[in-house]
Short mmCIF file of N, CA and C in Angstrom, two decimals:
data_model
loop_
_atom_site.label_atom_id
_atom_site.label_comp_id
_atom_site.label_asym_id
_atom_site.label_seq_id
_atom_site.Cartn_x
_atom_site.Cartn_y
_atom_site.Cartn_z
N UNK A 156 73.27 69.45 74.82
CA UNK A 156 74.05 69.97 75.96
C UNK A 156 73.70 71.39 76.09
N UNK A 157 73.53 72.06 77.18
CA UNK A 157 73.07 73.51 77.36
C UNK A 157 74.27 74.24 77.84
N UNK A 158 74.61 75.43 77.22
CA UNK A 158 75.59 76.35 77.61
C UNK A 158 75.04 77.61 77.90
N UNK A 159 75.58 78.24 78.90
CA UNK A 159 75.12 79.66 79.24
C UNK A 159 75.92 80.62 78.33
N UNK A 160 75.44 81.80 78.13
CA UNK A 160 75.99 82.85 77.32
C UNK A 160 77.59 82.89 77.54
N UNK A 161 77.97 82.99 78.82
CA UNK A 161 79.37 83.00 79.26
C UNK A 161 80.21 81.88 78.72
N UNK A 162 79.47 80.62 78.86
CA UNK A 162 80.23 79.33 78.45
C UNK A 162 80.46 79.42 76.91
N UNK A 163 79.43 79.93 76.11
CA UNK A 163 79.51 80.02 74.79
C UNK A 163 80.66 81.00 74.47
N UNK A 164 80.70 82.18 75.16
CA UNK A 164 81.81 83.11 74.71
C UNK A 164 83.06 82.50 75.11
N UNK A 165 83.30 81.76 76.14
CA UNK A 165 84.44 81.12 76.47
C UNK A 165 84.90 80.00 75.39
N UNK A 166 83.93 79.37 74.84
CA UNK A 166 84.17 78.35 73.76
C UNK A 166 84.65 79.05 72.56
N UNK A 167 83.99 80.08 72.23
CA UNK A 167 84.48 81.02 71.04
C UNK A 167 85.78 81.53 71.29
N UNK A 168 86.11 82.04 72.26
CA UNK A 168 87.49 82.65 72.59
C UNK A 168 88.41 81.63 72.55
N UNK A 169 88.14 80.41 73.06
CA UNK A 169 88.85 79.18 73.24
C UNK A 169 89.19 78.72 71.78
N UNK A 170 88.18 78.75 70.93
CA UNK A 170 88.35 78.33 69.42
C UNK A 170 89.50 79.20 68.86
N UNK A 171 89.32 80.56 69.09
CA UNK A 171 90.20 81.49 68.45
C UNK A 171 91.56 81.33 69.09
N UNK A 172 91.71 81.10 70.28
CA UNK A 172 93.04 80.83 70.79
C UNK A 172 93.73 79.64 70.17
N UNK A 173 92.86 78.66 70.07
CA UNK A 173 93.34 77.32 69.55
C UNK A 173 93.84 77.48 67.97
N UNK A 174 93.04 78.34 67.31
CA UNK A 174 93.45 78.69 65.90
C UNK A 174 94.74 79.38 65.89
N UNK A 175 94.98 80.29 66.81
CA UNK A 175 96.38 81.08 66.92
C UNK A 175 97.35 80.05 67.38
N UNK A 176 97.21 79.15 68.30
CA UNK A 176 98.17 78.36 68.74
C UNK A 176 98.57 77.38 67.62
N UNK A 177 97.57 76.76 66.92
CA UNK A 177 97.76 75.86 65.84
C UNK A 177 98.74 76.50 64.77
N UNK A 178 98.42 77.88 64.55
CA UNK A 178 99.16 78.38 63.47
C UNK A 178 100.58 79.00 64.04
N UNK A 179 100.92 78.56 65.26
CA UNK A 179 102.22 78.83 65.77
C UNK A 179 102.29 80.51 66.15
N UNK A 180 101.11 81.08 66.35
CA UNK A 180 101.24 82.52 66.81
C UNK A 180 101.03 82.67 68.24
N UNK A 181 101.45 83.87 68.67
CA UNK A 181 101.20 84.16 70.16
C UNK A 181 99.81 84.47 70.32
N UNK A 182 99.37 84.07 71.58
CA UNK A 182 97.98 84.30 72.02
C UNK A 182 97.93 85.47 72.76
N UNK A 183 97.32 86.44 72.34
CA UNK A 183 97.25 87.84 73.22
C UNK A 183 95.87 88.49 72.82
N UNK A 184 95.50 89.47 73.53
CA UNK A 184 94.15 90.02 73.31
C UNK A 184 94.05 90.59 71.86
N UNK A 185 95.05 91.30 71.40
CA UNK A 185 94.92 91.86 70.04
C UNK A 185 94.91 90.89 68.98
N UNK A 186 95.48 89.75 69.16
CA UNK A 186 95.52 88.73 68.09
C UNK A 186 94.22 87.88 68.29
N UNK A 187 93.69 87.71 69.35
CA UNK A 187 92.45 87.13 69.58
C UNK A 187 91.36 87.90 68.82
N UNK A 188 91.26 89.24 69.09
CA UNK A 188 90.35 89.99 68.41
C UNK A 188 90.33 89.84 67.00
N UNK A 189 91.64 89.83 66.35
CA UNK A 189 91.71 89.90 64.93
C UNK A 189 91.22 88.45 64.46
N UNK A 190 91.58 87.29 65.25
CA UNK A 190 91.12 86.00 64.82
C UNK A 190 89.72 85.97 64.86
N UNK A 191 89.25 86.46 65.93
CA UNK A 191 87.51 86.55 65.94
C UNK A 191 86.98 87.24 64.75
N UNK A 192 87.58 88.23 64.34
CA UNK A 192 86.99 88.90 63.14
C UNK A 192 87.27 88.11 61.84
N UNK A 193 88.41 87.45 61.81
CA UNK A 193 88.62 86.55 60.66
C UNK A 193 87.60 85.33 60.63
N UNK A 194 87.28 84.83 61.83
CA UNK A 194 86.29 83.95 61.93
C UNK A 194 84.99 84.34 61.61
N UNK A 195 84.66 85.61 61.98
CA UNK A 195 83.24 86.20 61.56
C UNK A 195 83.08 86.41 60.19
N UNK A 196 84.25 86.76 59.48
CA UNK A 196 84.11 86.99 57.97
C UNK A 196 83.82 85.68 57.15
N UNK A 197 84.01 84.55 57.74
CA UNK A 197 83.67 83.34 57.07
C UNK A 197 82.47 82.62 57.54
N UNK A 198 81.79 83.30 58.51
CA UNK A 198 80.71 82.71 59.24
C UNK A 198 79.28 83.12 58.63
N UNK A 199 78.52 82.08 58.45
CA UNK A 199 77.14 82.34 57.85
C UNK A 199 76.10 82.29 58.81
N UNK A 200 76.25 81.64 60.01
CA UNK A 200 75.12 81.55 61.00
C UNK A 200 75.15 82.95 61.73
N UNK A 201 73.89 83.57 61.78
CA UNK A 201 73.68 84.75 62.28
C UNK A 201 73.90 84.87 63.95
N UNK A 202 73.47 83.81 64.53
CA UNK A 202 73.61 83.58 66.06
C UNK A 202 75.04 83.66 66.26
N UNK A 203 75.84 82.88 65.58
CA UNK A 203 77.31 82.81 65.85
C UNK A 203 77.95 84.05 65.60
N UNK A 204 77.47 84.73 64.53
CA UNK A 204 78.14 86.15 64.25
C UNK A 204 77.97 86.97 65.41
N UNK A 205 76.79 87.02 65.97
CA UNK A 205 76.48 87.88 67.19
C UNK A 205 77.30 87.40 68.35
N UNK A 206 77.62 86.15 68.39
CA UNK A 206 78.43 85.64 69.55
C UNK A 206 79.93 86.22 69.29
N UNK A 207 80.41 86.03 68.12
CA UNK A 207 81.66 86.46 67.74
C UNK A 207 81.95 88.00 68.03
N UNK A 208 80.76 88.75 67.65
CA UNK A 208 80.86 90.27 67.87
C UNK A 208 80.87 90.54 69.40
N UNK A 209 80.07 89.81 70.11
CA UNK A 209 80.07 89.99 71.64
C UNK A 209 81.43 89.68 72.19
N UNK A 210 81.99 88.59 71.77
CA UNK A 210 83.37 88.27 72.34
C UNK A 210 84.37 89.18 71.96
N UNK A 211 84.33 89.91 70.82
CA UNK A 211 85.26 90.91 70.32
C UNK A 211 85.15 92.05 71.24
N UNK A 212 83.93 92.41 71.51
CA UNK A 212 83.55 93.60 72.30
C UNK A 212 84.22 93.52 73.79
N UNK A 213 83.84 92.27 74.29
CA UNK A 213 84.26 91.87 75.67
C UNK A 213 85.77 91.94 75.74
N UNK A 214 86.52 91.36 74.81
CA UNK A 214 87.95 91.27 74.78
C UNK A 214 88.53 92.80 74.58
N UNK A 215 87.74 93.56 73.87
CA UNK A 215 88.26 94.94 73.74
C UNK A 215 88.58 95.70 74.91
N UNK A 216 87.85 95.33 76.02
CA UNK A 216 87.99 95.88 77.39
C UNK A 216 89.34 95.48 77.89
N UNK A 217 90.08 94.62 77.48
CA UNK A 217 91.38 94.13 77.92
C UNK A 217 92.50 94.62 77.09
N UNK A 218 92.32 95.46 76.04
CA UNK A 218 93.50 95.89 75.36
C UNK A 218 94.66 96.43 75.93
N UNK A 219 94.39 97.40 76.98
CA UNK A 219 95.33 97.92 77.63
C UNK A 219 95.41 97.61 79.18
N UNK A 220 96.56 97.69 79.68
CA UNK A 220 96.57 97.38 81.14
C UNK A 220 95.86 98.36 82.01
N UNK A 221 94.96 98.07 82.93
CA UNK A 221 94.26 98.93 83.71
C UNK A 221 93.02 99.33 83.06
N UNK A 222 92.64 98.92 81.82
CA UNK A 222 91.41 99.48 81.26
C UNK A 222 90.14 98.79 81.78
N UNK A 223 90.36 97.69 82.61
CA UNK A 223 89.12 97.15 83.32
C UNK A 223 89.22 97.45 84.58
N UNK A 224 88.12 98.03 85.20
CA UNK A 224 88.02 98.48 86.61
C UNK A 224 87.18 97.47 87.34
N UNK A 225 87.88 96.90 88.37
CA UNK A 225 87.03 95.93 89.15
C UNK A 225 86.58 96.46 90.50
N UNK A 226 86.93 97.69 90.79
CA UNK A 226 86.67 98.35 92.06
C UNK A 226 87.89 99.31 92.42
N UNK A 227 87.67 99.98 93.51
CA UNK A 227 88.69 100.98 93.99
C UNK A 227 89.93 99.94 94.54
N UNK A 228 91.07 100.57 94.08
CA UNK A 228 92.38 99.89 94.60
C UNK A 228 92.77 100.58 95.91
N UNK A 229 91.98 100.27 96.90
CA UNK A 229 92.11 100.77 98.32
C UNK A 229 93.66 100.54 98.81
N UNK A 230 94.07 99.38 98.50
CA UNK A 230 95.50 98.95 98.98
C UNK A 230 96.62 99.80 98.50
N UNK A 231 96.17 100.54 97.31
CA UNK A 231 97.26 101.52 96.80
C UNK A 231 97.42 102.81 97.62
N UNK A 232 96.27 103.18 98.13
CA UNK A 232 96.24 104.36 98.91
C UNK A 232 96.50 104.32 100.32
N UNK A 233 96.50 103.13 100.86
CA UNK A 233 96.77 102.89 102.29
C UNK A 233 98.32 103.12 102.58
N UNK A 234 98.53 103.94 103.56
CA UNK A 234 99.95 104.14 104.00
C UNK A 234 100.29 103.29 105.23
N UNK A 235 100.85 102.24 104.97
CA UNK A 235 101.45 101.34 106.01
C UNK A 235 102.86 100.90 105.63
N UNK A 236 103.60 100.89 106.85
CA UNK A 236 105.01 100.51 106.68
C UNK A 236 104.98 98.96 106.66
N UNK A 237 106.33 98.50 106.13
CA UNK A 237 106.49 97.05 106.04
C UNK A 237 106.44 96.42 107.37
N UNK A 238 106.96 97.31 108.37
CA UNK A 238 107.07 96.63 109.76
C UNK A 238 105.69 96.48 110.49
N UNK A 239 104.65 97.10 110.04
CA UNK A 239 103.46 97.06 110.70
C UNK A 239 102.58 95.79 110.21
N UNK A 240 103.15 95.18 109.06
CA UNK A 240 102.45 94.01 108.55
C UNK A 240 103.07 92.81 109.06
N UNK A 241 102.19 91.99 109.85
CA UNK A 241 102.78 90.86 110.48
C UNK A 241 101.94 89.68 110.17
N UNK A 242 102.78 88.67 109.79
CA UNK A 242 102.04 87.31 109.23
C UNK A 242 102.61 86.21 110.11
N UNK A 243 101.51 85.20 110.36
CA UNK A 243 101.85 84.32 111.27
C UNK A 243 102.21 82.95 110.60
N UNK A 244 102.30 83.11 109.25
CA UNK A 244 102.60 81.92 108.35
C UNK A 244 104.26 81.65 108.38
N UNK A 245 104.45 80.38 108.51
CA UNK A 245 105.89 79.92 108.68
C UNK A 245 106.55 79.87 107.13
N UNK A 246 105.74 80.10 106.31
CA UNK A 246 106.22 80.13 104.92
C UNK A 246 106.76 81.49 104.48
N UNK A 247 106.36 82.55 105.26
CA UNK A 247 106.85 84.01 104.83
C UNK A 247 108.41 84.00 105.31
N UNK A 248 109.06 84.86 104.56
CA UNK A 248 110.38 85.19 104.66
C UNK A 248 110.51 86.69 104.85
N UNK A 249 111.11 87.08 106.00
CA UNK A 249 111.15 88.44 106.21
C UNK A 249 112.67 88.98 106.15
N UNK A 250 112.89 90.06 105.59
CA UNK A 250 114.13 90.85 105.59
C UNK A 250 113.97 92.06 106.24
N UNK A 251 114.91 92.29 107.38
CA UNK A 251 114.74 93.48 108.12
C UNK A 251 116.04 94.28 107.76
N UNK A 252 115.91 95.54 107.64
CA UNK A 252 116.97 96.45 107.25
C UNK A 252 117.54 97.01 108.50
#
């Protein structure tokens, strides 16, 4: 079976998440990074060690809220009033003051 590098990283992060889950711990970025380090400390395969390091580096970008930028947040700087937004969906609920 062939895995891309992203799929391998997902598998490794999933493995770390399952280790935390099975130990009854919370699964969050900080604990995932620590678990990946624990996994690396007992790993002997150089290729897998590299993957574990890459996964830790990638996760480090998510340690704090807003630390990952995906592009400008134009919707934050747009000055629109609530009444100028109109939706045709029947599922929307509107409250007028």
